[in-house]
Amino acid sequence: MKSETLIKIENIILQRGGATVLDIPEFQVSQGRILALIGPNGAGKSTLLLMLAGLLKLRQGKFYFKGKPVENRDDLAILRRNAAVVFQEPLLLNSSVYENVALGLKFRRLRNEEIRKSVQSALDYFGIVQLTKRSAKTLSGGEAKRVSLARAFAIKPLIILLDEAFNSLDPPSRETIIDDLKRILEETKITAVLASHDREETLRLAQDVIVMNAGKIVQSGTTAEIFNQPDSEFVANFVGTESILVGTVNSSNEGLMEISVAGKIIEAVGNFLPGQNVYCCLRPENVTVSNYKQDKISARNIFEAKVSKVIRQGYFYKMTLDCGFPLVTYITVPSYEDLGIVKGGTLIASFKATAVHIIRREK
Amino acid sequence: MELIVQGIIKAFELIVSFDPEVLGITWLSLKVSGIATLISLFIGVSIGTVVALTNFYGKRLVISLINTGMGLPPVVVGLFVTILIWRNGPFGFLEILYTPSAIIIAQAIIATPIVMGISLAAIQNLPPNLRLQILSLGASRLQMVWVLIKEARLPLLAAIMAGFGGVISEVGASIMVGGNIKGYSRVLTTATVMETGKGNFDIAIALGIILLLLAFLVNLLLTQIQQRQRPR
């Protein structure tokens, strides 16, 4: 899928107090895509996000917004008016929910009738119309987050920038808000960039991922690429050792799904509808290997696997298997020796349907 | 003890009888200190906000100076204002020494650093990302500043109360630049000093009670506004 470039950056170098905060030779945001910037604290994610929002002055390098160079104050103002940032804290003003959501529209001096309509539809999007008259300071964390998201969407931005926006939320409201946000981004086709250090959040939302470290881009690609083919030790450690498999639900029956992954079928627990695109996430400690196929075993997923990579990690081996799809597993030194494992050899890999963690995925 | 009781009785007599002289003094006090507080509000809030929102070399020194100014001794202010508006002083041509205007100027100088210091702290206390959030929603610089000031309205009301409380109870500067002229520049505090000096304790107590009552009523009003705004 080829989409147009919304923002393009060239040769950006940003220094603060002698230290290089950002050093980006090239970077772009494609229209209508959801891009995640991931990396450890201090990697420059938030700084890059503020730059994309037009909230940072450029000293070095080139910045293009919709193909036009952003050079002076006026260009920056145009960029700023088309971008909306959602921060980690909701940052609501001490007034009603309505006033908060209307804020950006009032800055634009729109007519009251227009403001009312936009506020209404933004509240409606996030399912919080009933909060309209509430005082913003009385809201729960999840409600406040919804209001701050609605406030950002109310101005109908071309791009929305989320800076660790879901960090301080409790898990259940976090999940529903992320799902709602995803649905709204799909419906509105608004471009989004999120800075995150949460893998689940990244998997749930992002189509593309950029891994950053110390102000530099370390790797970029689609979400599946980054999680499955980290091209450096740093990225591998950061994205974790979980196997992330791209699949589509084939059938779903009484909580047990058959998911097709690279031409194979994986069974997993859950009840997504057939046709739903998903990620199957599997932790290395949940994958068992043996020499022969067992007769009776509770694991519902059994695959023939080729040992493609073995790395000794202290008291155990980290082994990458090829079952038609990549699978990572840990194995202790004694087991490794008992099984007589060699690189390139064949094994039987098995894992339980309950061990597969399913996350909804974009096409 | 008898003195206090007599004073209180006298005070009530003066208040309920609407003694024109006491009424005049009270009204002048309220007017002079009210205007001085308003002036200090404009200067204090604007400079306080600018200092809070900008970064410049020597910012900490400036903040320390403002904070020191919050405890400016009224007599010192009185002294310098007197020197400045003295007949032969640089502003002598204004001919305002020993007038209510001179008291307003002196009191505004006393209240301004108080208002400035509190509003500076109030703006600085807002979440650091709030400015960026407001700008990212498309605010111009002026719109952003206005939203921030509105957001800090509770501590700003406290600034008004502190400023007004500081000047309505101040006597040193008022007596020096106002001259305590009967029926013209005599305010509650200067009148209290004079009556005490003359040994008229009953009148002095009465004036003191009115002063307290006045300060209380103004603060009650402001507190009502403040607490109604407070998030519940």
XYZ file of N, CA and C in Angstrom, chain A residues 50 55 80-81 83-85 87 89-94 103-104 106-109 137-138 151-152 155, chain B residues 127-141 143-144 147 151 153-154 229-232:
150
model
N 7.267 16.560 19.267
C 7.027 17.998 19.387
C 7.428 18.713 18.099
N 6.003 22.491 17.387
C 6.200 23.161 18.674
C 7.679 23.375 18.992
N 1.190 23.851 12.976
C 0.629 23.712 14.325
C -0.892 23.619 14.294
N -1.506 24.375 13.376
C -2.971 24.368 13.290
C -3.506 23.065 12.723
N -2.005 20.088 13.362
C -1.558 18.975 14.198
C -2.169 19.118 15.588
N -2.403 17.997 16.241
C -2.888 18.039 17.619
C -2.079 17.048 18.446
N -1.671 17.481 19.626
C -0.873 16.616 20.489
C -1.719 16.141 21.666
N -0.912 14.500 25.301
C 0.193 14.172 26.194
C -0.188 13.051 27.155
N -0.322 13.266 30.488
C -1.324 13.795 31.410
C -2.464 14.360 30.567
N -3.727 14.302 31.056
C -4.821 14.811 30.236
C -4.759 16.329 30.022
N -4.149 17.081 30.972
C -3.992 18.532 30.851
C -5.297 19.238 30.521
N -6.345 18.898 31.258
C -7.621 19.560 31.050
C -7.657 20.848 31.868
N -8.388 21.832 31.333
C -8.537 23.081 32.075
C -9.616 22.912 33.135
N -9.517 23.745 34.151
C -10.482 23.698 35.237
C -11.808 24.337 34.803
N -12.059 24.175 23.242
C -10.913 25.094 23.345
C -10.237 25.390 22.005
N -9.817 24.343 21.312
C -9.105 24.531 20.049
C -9.971 25.229 18.998
N -12.360 27.399 19.707
C -12.489 28.811 20.092
C -11.255 29.596 19.669
N -10.079 28.949 19.757
C -8.860 29.621 19.294
C -8.980 29.979 17.817
N -9.754 29.183 17.085
C -9.917 29.421 15.655
C -11.041 30.392 15.359
N -11.662 30.908 16.422
C -12.740 31.897 16.303
C -13.860 31.424 15.377
N -12.435 18.481 36.310
C -11.602 18.022 37.419
C -12.238 16.883 38.217
N -13.478 16.537 37.871
C -14.143 15.462 38.615
C -14.096 14.143 37.853
N -10.799 16.405 22.538
C -10.366 17.783 22.326
C -9.406 17.865 21.137
N -8.522 16.866 21.027
C -7.575 16.862 19.914
C -8.288 16.588 18.590
N -10.639 19.521 16.574
C -10.117 20.528 15.629
C -9.869 19.917 14.246
N 1.012 22.809 35.121
C 1.792 21.707 34.545
C 2.644 22.200 33.376
N 3.915 21.784 33.314
C 4.820 22.318 32.300
C 4.357 22.062 30.858
N 3.679 20.962 30.634
C 3.234 20.667 29.270
C 1.968 21.421 28.873
N 1.326 22.095 29.843
C 0.062 22.760 29.536
C 0.236 23.816 28.443
N 1.354 24.556 28.505
C 1.623 25.580 27.488
C 1.681 24.961 26.106
N 2.436 23.851 26.002
C 2.568 23.176 24.706
C 1.217 22.644 24.250
N 0.447 22.105 25.209
C -0.870 21.571 24.890
C -1.755 22.663 24.295
N -1.751 23.824 24.927
C -2.605 24.921 24.465
C -2.138 25.409 23.087
N -0.816 25.543 22.931
C -0.282 25.968 21.631
C -0.618 24.945 20.548
N -0.549 23.670 20.919
C -0.792 22.629 19.909
C -2.251 22.605 19.489
N -3.127 23.179 20.293
C -4.538 23.249 19.903
C -4.792 24.461 19.010
N -3.721 25.178 18.693
C -3.842 26.264 17.722
C -3.948 27.656 18.326
N -3.570 27.813 19.591
C -3.668 29.123 20.231
C -2.559 30.048 19.740
N -2.880 31.331 19.615
C -1.828 32.317 19.399
C -1.147 32.527 20.756
N -0.036 33.256 20.757
C 0.673 33.486 22.016
C -0.216 34.167 23.042
N -3.516 34.250 23.149
C -4.584 33.342 23.593
C -4.046 32.365 24.632
N -2.813 31.907 24.418
C -2.228 30.958 25.362
C -2.061 31.600 26.739
N -5.367 31.984 28.502
C -5.869 30.706 29.045
C -5.110 30.341 30.327
N -6.546 29.866 34.009
C -6.364 28.587 34.687
C -5.789 28.796 36.093
N -6.605 31.166 38.080
C -7.440 32.190 38.710
C -7.583 32.029 40.220
N -7.544 30.807 40.732
C -7.699 30.645 42.182
C -6.539 31.270 42.945
N -15.366 28.702 42.589
C -14.620 28.284 41.400
C -13.886 26.975 41.624
N -13.654 26.678 42.919
C -12.810 25.527 43.229
C -13.445 24.236 42.733
N -12.651 23.365 42.115
C -13.223 22.091 41.675
C -13.626 21.252 42.873
N -14.802 20.648 42.790
C -15.248 19.807 43.903
C -15.129 18.361 43.533
